[in-house]
Coordinates of C-alpha atoms and ligand atoms in Angstrom, one line a residue:
M1 CA -41.3 40.7 -31.7
K2 CA -42.4 40.2 -28.2
V3 CA -45.6 41.8 -27.2
D4 CA -46.6 42.6 -23.7
A5 CA -50.2 41.9 -23.1
L6 CA -51.6 42.6 -19.7
F7 CA -54.9 43.0 -18.3
S8 CA -56.5 45.1 -15.8
L9 CA -60.0 44.6 -14.5
A10 CA -62.7 47.0 -13.6
L11 CA -65.9 45.6 -12.4
A12 CA -69.0 47.7 -12.6
G13 CA -69.5 49.0 -9.1
F14 CA -67.0 46.7 -7.4
C15 CA -63.5 45.8 -8.2
A16 CA -62.9 42.2 -8.9
L17 CA -60.4 40.1 -10.6
A18 CA -60.7 37.5 -13.3
A19 CA -57.9 35.4 -14.3
A20 CA -55.5 36.6 -16.9
Q21 CA -56.7 36.3 -20.4
P22 CA -54.9 35.4 -23.6
H23 CA -52.6 37.7 -25.4
G24 CA -54.7 37.3 -28.5
K25 CA -53.7 36.9 -32.1
H26 CA -51.5 39.9 -32.0
A27 CA -49.2 38.3 -29.5
H28 CA -45.7 37.6 -30.4
A29 CA -45.3 37.4 -34.1
H30 CA -48.0 39.9 -35.0
G31 CA -48.7 43.3 -33.9
R32 CA -45.2 44.2 -33.2
H33 CA -45.9 47.8 -33.0
A34 CA -49.6 47.5 -32.4
R35 CA -51.3 48.8 -29.4
V36 CA -54.4 46.9 -29.0
L37 CA -57.1 47.4 -26.5
K38 CA -59.7 44.7 -26.2
E39 CA -62.6 44.3 -23.9
R40 CA -64.7 41.3 -23.2
D41 CA -67.1 40.4 -20.6
M42 CA -67.1 37.1 -18.8
V43 CA -70.1 36.1 -16.9
T44 CA -69.9 34.0 -13.8
E45 CA -72.7 33.2 -11.5
V46 CA -71.6 35.8 -9.0
T47 CA -70.9 38.7 -11.3
T48 CA -69.9 40.0 -14.7
V49 CA -66.3 40.8 -14.9
W50 CA -65.0 43.2 -17.5
T51 CA -61.5 42.3 -18.6
T52 CA -59.5 44.8 -20.4
I53 CA -56.6 43.4 -22.2
E54 CA -54.0 45.8 -23.5
S55 CA -51.1 44.9 -25.5
T56 CA -48.2 47.1 -25.9
P57 CA -45.0 46.4 -27.8
A58 CA -42.0 45.6 -25.7
S59 CA -38.9 47.4 -26.7
T60 CA -37.1 46.0 -29.6
P61 CA -36.0 42.5 -28.9
T62 CA -32.5 41.5 -29.6
Y63 CA -33.2 37.9 -30.3
S64 CA -35.6 35.7 -31.9
P65 CA -37.0 32.7 -30.0
Q66 CA -35.1 30.5 -32.3
E67 CA -31.9 32.1 -31.3
V68 CA -32.7 31.6 -27.7
K69 CA -33.3 28.0 -28.4
N70 CA -30.0 27.7 -30.1
L71 CA -28.3 29.3 -27.2
G72 CA -30.0 26.8 -25.0
N73 CA -28.6 24.0 -27.1
N74 CA -25.1 25.3 -26.7
I75 CA -25.0 25.3 -23.0
P76 CA -24.3 22.1 -21.1
K77 CA -27.4 20.0 -21.3
P78 CA -29.5 20.9 -18.3
S79 CA -31.0 18.2 -16.3
V80 CA -34.7 18.5 -16.2
S81 CA -34.4 18.9 -12.5
P82 CA -31.7 21.5 -11.7
T83 CA -30.5 21.1 -8.2
P84 CA -30.8 24.1 -5.9
S85 CA -27.3 25.2 -4.9
S86 CA -27.9 24.8 -1.2
A87 CA -28.9 21.9 0.9
P88 CA -32.6 21.6 1.4
K89 CA -34.4 22.5 4.6
K90 CA -31.7 24.3 6.4
D91 CA -32.1 27.8 7.6
N92 CA -35.6 27.8 6.5
K93 CA -37.0 30.6 8.5
K94 CA -40.7 30.4 8.8
D95 CA -42.1 33.7 7.7
D96 CA -45.7 34.5 7.3
K97 CA -45.5 34.3 3.6
K98 CA -44.4 30.8 3.6
K99 CA -47.4 29.7 5.7
D100 CA -49.9 30.1 2.9
T101 CA -48.6 27.2 0.8
S102 CA -47.1 25.0 3.5
D103 CA -50.5 23.8 4.5
S104 CA -51.5 23.1 0.9
D105 CA -52.4 19.5 0.2
T106 CA -49.6 19.1 -2.4
S107 CA -46.4 19.9 -0.8
N108 CA -43.1 20.4 -2.5
S109 CA -40.8 17.5 -2.6
N110 CA -37.7 19.7 -2.2
S111 CA -36.2 18.5 -5.4
G112 CA -36.4 19.4 -9.1
V113 CA -37.8 22.4 -10.8
D114 CA -41.0 22.2 -8.9
S115 CA -39.7 22.8 -5.4
N116 CA -37.5 25.0 -3.3
S117 CA -36.6 25.3 0.3
N118 CA -35.0 28.7 0.3
T119 CA -38.0 31.0 -0.3
G120 CA -38.1 32.0 3.4
R121 CA -34.6 33.5 3.4
E122 CA -34.2 37.2 3.4
F123 CA -32.2 38.4 0.4
K124 CA -28.8 39.8 1.2
D125 CA -29.2 43.1 -0.7
G126 CA -26.2 44.3 -2.6
V127 CA -24.0 41.4 -1.6
I128 CA -24.5 38.7 -4.2
P129 CA -22.5 39.3 -7.5
C130 CA -24.7 39.7 -10.6
S131 CA -22.9 36.7 -12.0
K132 CA -24.4 34.4 -9.4
F133 CA -28.0 33.3 -9.8
P134 CA -29.7 33.6 -6.4
S135 CA -31.0 30.1 -5.9
D136 CA -30.1 30.4 -2.3
Y137 CA -32.9 32.8 -1.8
G138 CA -35.7 30.8 -3.5
A139 CA -35.3 31.7 -7.1
V140 CA -35.4 28.7 -9.5
P141 CA -32.9 28.7 -12.3
L142 CA -34.0 28.0 -15.9
P143 CA -30.8 26.7 -17.5
W144 CA -32.5 25.9 -20.7
H145 CA -33.7 29.4 -21.1
T146 CA -30.7 31.6 -20.4
K147 CA -27.1 30.9 -19.6
D148 CA -27.2 31.8 -16.0
G149 CA -30.8 30.7 -15.5
W150 CA -32.6 34.1 -15.5
S151 CA -36.2 34.1 -16.7
G152 CA -35.7 37.4 -18.4
I153 CA -33.1 40.2 -18.6
Q154 CA -34.4 43.7 -19.3
Y155 CA -31.8 46.3 -20.2
N156 CA -32.3 49.9 -21.2
G157 CA -35.6 49.1 -22.7
G158 CA -34.2 46.0 -24.6
N159 CA -33.4 42.6 -23.3
L160 CA -30.4 40.5 -22.9
D161 CA -31.9 37.0 -22.9
N162 CA -29.7 36.1 -25.8
E163 CA -26.6 36.9 -23.7
G164 CA -28.1 35.1 -20.8
V165 CA -26.1 37.0 -18.1
C166 CA -27.1 39.7 -15.7
K167 CA -25.0 42.7 -16.3
E168 CA -24.6 46.2 -14.9
G169 CA -27.8 48.2 -15.1
A170 CA -30.0 45.3 -16.1
L171 CA -33.1 44.1 -14.4
C172 CA -32.7 40.4 -13.9
S173 CA -35.8 38.3 -13.4
Y174 CA -36.2 34.8 -12.1
A175 CA -38.7 32.0 -11.7
C176 CA -40.1 31.0 -8.3
P177 CA -41.3 27.6 -7.2
P178 CA -45.0 26.6 -7.3
G179 CA -47.1 28.6 -4.9
F180 CA -44.7 31.5 -5.0
S181 CA -44.5 34.6 -7.3
K182 CA -41.6 36.9 -7.9
G183 CA -41.6 39.6 -5.3
Q184 CA -39.3 42.1 -6.9
W185 CA -40.1 44.8 -9.3
P186 CA -39.4 48.5 -9.4
A187 CA -42.1 50.9 -8.1
E188 CA -41.4 53.0 -11.1
Q189 CA -42.8 51.3 -14.2
P190 CA -42.5 52.6 -17.8
A191 CA -45.3 54.8 -19.0
S192 CA -45.6 52.7 -22.2
G193 CA -47.4 49.9 -20.3
E194 CA -44.6 47.5 -20.6
S195 CA -43.7 46.0 -17.3
H196 CA -40.4 45.7 -15.6
G197 CA -39.4 43.2 -12.9
G198 CA -36.5 41.4 -11.2
L199 CA -33.4 42.4 -9.3
L200 CA -31.3 45.3 -10.4
C201 CA -27.6 44.7 -11.2
K202 CA -26.0 47.7 -9.5
N203 CA -22.3 48.3 -9.0
G204 CA -21.8 44.6 -9.8
F205 CA -24.3 43.3 -7.2
L206 CA -27.8 42.1 -7.2
T207 CA -30.1 44.6 -5.5
L208 CA -33.7 44.5 -4.4
T209 CA -36.0 46.6 -6.4
R210 CA -39.1 46.5 -4.1
S211 CA -38.7 48.3 -0.9
D212 CA -41.4 46.5 1.0
S213 CA -40.2 43.0 0.4
K214 CA -36.9 41.5 1.4
Y215 CA -37.8 38.2 -0.2
L216 CA -37.3 37.1 -3.8
C217 CA -40.4 34.9 -3.9
E218 CA -43.6 35.5 -2.1
A219 CA -46.4 33.0 -1.4
G220 CA -49.8 33.5 -3.0
A221 CA -53.2 32.2 -2.1
S222 CA -53.5 28.5 -1.6
G223 CA -56.3 26.2 -2.8
I224 CA -55.7 25.8 -6.5
T225 CA -54.1 22.8 -8.1
V226 CA -53.6 21.1 -11.4
K227 CA -54.4 17.4 -11.4
N228 CA -52.9 15.4 -14.2
E229 CA -54.8 12.3 -14.9
L230 CA -53.1 11.6 -18.2
S231 CA -50.3 9.2 -18.9
D232 CA -48.0 12.0 -20.1
M233 CA -46.6 15.0 -18.4
V234 CA -48.0 18.5 -19.0
A235 CA -45.9 21.6 -19.0
V236 CA -47.7 24.6 -17.5
C237 CA -45.8 27.8 -18.2
R238 CA -46.4 31.0 -16.4
T239 CA -45.5 34.3 -17.9
D240 CA -42.7 36.1 -16.2
Y241 CA -44.7 39.1 -15.0
P242 CA -44.1 41.9 -14.2
G243 CA -41.1 41.7 -16.5
S244 CA -40.3 40.1 -19.8
E245 CA -43.5 38.1 -20.1
N246 CA -41.5 35.2 -21.3
M247 CA -43.7 32.2 -20.8
V248 CA -40.9 30.3 -19.1
V249 CA -41.8 29.9 -15.4
P250 CA -42.4 26.1 -15.3
L251 CA -44.9 23.9 -13.4
Q252 CA -44.1 20.4 -14.4
C253 CA -47.2 18.3 -14.0
D254 CA -46.2 14.6 -14.1
P255 CA -48.7 12.0 -14.8
G256 CA -50.8 11.1 -11.7
T257 CA -49.7 14.2 -9.7
E258 CA -51.6 17.1 -8.3
K259 CA -49.5 20.3 -8.2
V260 CA -50.1 23.7 -6.7
L261 CA -50.9 26.4 -9.3
T262 CA -49.6 29.7 -8.1
T263 CA -52.3 32.2 -7.4
P264 CA -51.0 35.7 -6.7
D265 CA -52.9 37.6 -4.1
A266 CA -54.0 40.9 -5.4
D267 CA -55.5 41.7 -2.0
S268 CA -52.2 41.7 -0.3
P269 CA -50.7 45.1 0.4
G270 CA -48.0 45.9 -2.2
A271 CA -49.3 43.5 -4.8
Y272 CA -48.3 44.5 -8.3
T273 CA -50.8 46.6 -10.1
W274 CA -50.9 47.7 -13.7
K275 CA -52.2 51.1 -14.4
G276 CA -54.1 51.0 -11.2
G277 CA -55.7 47.6 -11.9
S278 CA -55.1 44.3 -10.2
T279 CA -53.2 41.6 -12.0
S280 CA -53.2 37.8 -11.9
A281 CA -51.1 35.0 -13.3
Q282 CA -51.4 33.7 -16.8
Y283 CA -50.3 30.2 -17.8
Y284 CA -49.7 28.7 -21.2
V285 CA -50.6 25.0 -21.0
N286 CA -49.0 22.7 -23.5
N287 CA -50.2 19.5 -25.0
A288 CA -49.5 16.4 -22.9
G289 CA -46.1 14.9 -23.7
V290 CA -44.3 18.2 -24.2
S291 CA -41.6 18.8 -21.6
V292 CA -41.1 21.9 -19.6
K293 CA -37.9 22.6 -21.6
D294 CA -39.6 22.2 -24.9
G295 CA -42.9 23.9 -23.9
C296 CA -42.0 26.8 -21.6
L297 CA -40.6 29.2 -24.2
W298 CA -41.7 31.5 -27.0
G299 CA -43.1 29.3 -29.7
K300 CA -43.0 29.8 -33.4
E301 CA -45.9 31.1 -35.3
G302 CA -48.2 28.2 -36.2
G303 CA -46.5 26.0 -33.7
E304 CA -48.1 24.4 -30.6
V305 CA -45.8 25.2 -27.7
G306 CA -45.3 28.1 -25.4
N307 CA -47.4 31.1 -26.5
W308 CA -48.9 28.7 -29.1
A309 CA -49.8 26.1 -26.6
P310 CA -53.5 24.9 -26.8
Y311 CA -54.8 26.2 -23.5
I312 CA -54.5 29.2 -21.3
F313 CA -55.1 29.2 -17.6
G314 CA -55.5 32.2 -15.3
S315 CA -55.4 32.4 -11.6
G316 CA -55.6 35.3 -9.1
K317 CA -57.1 36.3 -5.8
K318 CA -59.1 39.5 -5.5
G319 CA -61.9 40.7 -3.3
G320 CA -61.4 37.8 -0.9
K321 CA -62.0 35.2 -3.7
I322 CA -59.8 33.3 -6.0
W323 CA -60.7 33.6 -9.7
I324 CA -59.5 30.9 -12.1
S325 CA -60.1 30.5 -15.8
V326 CA -59.5 28.2 -18.7
S327 CA -59.7 29.2 -22.3
K328 CA -58.4 27.9 -25.6
N329 CA -55.4 29.9 -26.8
P330 CA -56.6 32.0 -29.7
N331 CA -53.2 31.5 -31.3
N332 CA -53.7 27.8 -31.7
K333 CA -56.9 26.6 -33.3
K334 CA -55.9 22.9 -33.2
P335 CA -57.6 20.7 -30.6
A336 CA -55.6 19.9 -27.6
N337 CA -54.7 16.3 -26.9
Y338 CA -56.6 16.3 -23.6
N339 CA -59.6 17.8 -21.9
V340 CA -59.7 20.3 -19.0
S341 CA -62.4 20.5 -16.3
I342 CA -62.4 22.9 -13.4
V343 CA -63.6 21.0 -10.4
G344 CA -64.8 23.0 -7.4
G345 CA -65.6 26.7 -7.1
V346 CA -68.7 28.4 -8.4
S347 CA -69.7 29.1 -12.0
S348 CA -72.9 29.5 -13.9
K349 CA -72.2 26.4 -15.9
K350 CA -69.7 23.6 -16.0
C351 CA -66.4 25.2 -16.7
E352 CA -64.5 22.8 -19.0
C353 CA -62.8 22.4 -22.4
I354 CA -63.6 19.3 -24.3
M355 CA -61.2 18.5 -27.1
G356 CA -60.1 22.2 -27.0
D357 CA -63.7 23.6 -27.2
C358 CA -64.2 25.6 -24.1
Q359 CA -67.4 26.7 -22.3
G360 CA -67.8 30.4 -23.0
G361 CA -66.1 30.1 -26.5
D362 CA -63.1 32.2 -27.1
A363 CA -63.3 33.9 -23.7
G364 CA -63.3 30.6 -21.9
C365 CA -64.9 30.4 -18.5
T366 CA -64.1 31.7 -15.1
V367 CA -64.8 30.1 -11.7
A368 CA -64.9 31.8 -8.3
V369 CA -63.4 30.0 -5.4
A370 CA -64.4 31.1 -1.9
P371 CA -61.9 31.4 0.9
G372 CA -60.8 28.0 2.3
E373 CA -62.2 26.1 -0.7
H374 CA -60.3 24.1 -3.1
A375 CA -60.5 24.0 -6.9
T376 CA -58.6 21.9 -9.4
F377 CA -57.8 22.1 -13.1
R378 CA -58.4 18.4 -13.9
L379 CA -56.5 17.3 -17.1
W380 CA -58.1 14.1 -18.5
K381 CA -58.8 12.2 -21.6
Ligands
NAG401 C1 -62.5 14.5 -24.1 O1 -63.8 14.3 -23.7 C2 -64.7 13.8 -24.8 C3 -66.1 13.8 -24.2 O2 -66.2 13.0 -23.1 C4 -64.2 12.5 -25.3 O3 -64.9 12.0 -26.3 C5 -62.7 12.6 -25.7 O4 -62.2 11.4 -26.1 C6 -61.9 13.2 -24.6 N1 -60.5 13.2 -24.9 C7 -59.8 14.1 -25.6 C8 -58.4 13.8 -25.9 O5 -60.2 15.2 -25.9

């Protein structure tokens, strides 16, 4: 049932990147075997960006979201803030990659799902058993999603999320803390357009899949935040990509906080590309009051969480600029219970969504953010 929907961007004359766009109506429940190619243009003050969204069916899933939910209910009740298995702040080598986010104005607190102190540790390739989730190397476990905390488990073209364990031959994917993106995926990707990502379970041990990175999580560009001015928390859920595209990678935005929104840097050498095009991060943004556990998952058709959440945010850096977008999720026509305004950056008009109605209609709006500048997704009533 799962549908992979990716985008690649080709800008007339010059390659630029707009933030990821919605999966569209065909996502998830519909279009199981559909292969849809959509194009739409988004006009910003600086340029017109052509966004190509291609959806390809993932291989036959072995579970329904409901089953995953049930599985989640069977495991010991996860605390909303899983504790990383190692003590914070020790052995925290400062590598270059870490630098990008460490100077961000909202720093991690080293506790809970939103933070992590181990991202700067080189992974011990082929040493950690597949049964051990690699929290010690920056990955963030999602105990409400799979038994061992993996964000997605791809196996021989199928997936093993319902089993929840990383077994021989599987690609086992993981969430990273805010500001960081998963840095592991195989160079060789399926011709179908589906994406693969994560660590490979080989001879019983977790092995790196990307030769040019020894880290599990890598820092993106800094400068983008989500500021929650509401009285309830908002679950911002990134798709696990490249990989399962499960919308399970959480950013928990508590009332009154401003959190870093991860912005992958498509300008960095070795950044993940899809069919030659740059890629960015896509976020499903739930109604206020929905927890990360209840909101960062595959929702049910007609529902309002996960891939049915009211808003979609996108973020990515390309051509020296950061491109961020907000749009209404075409899956969910109901108004959201809060408004979103992008503050900062450059756009031809105000970029905001009032009661779920976004500038730019279905395509939403995109804002360009120059190097060193700051822009915020402001969530307000
Ligand atoms: C959003 O903004 C509009 C216009 O300012 C306002 O009327 C509305 O109450 C706000 N709140 C929600 C929940 O949309």
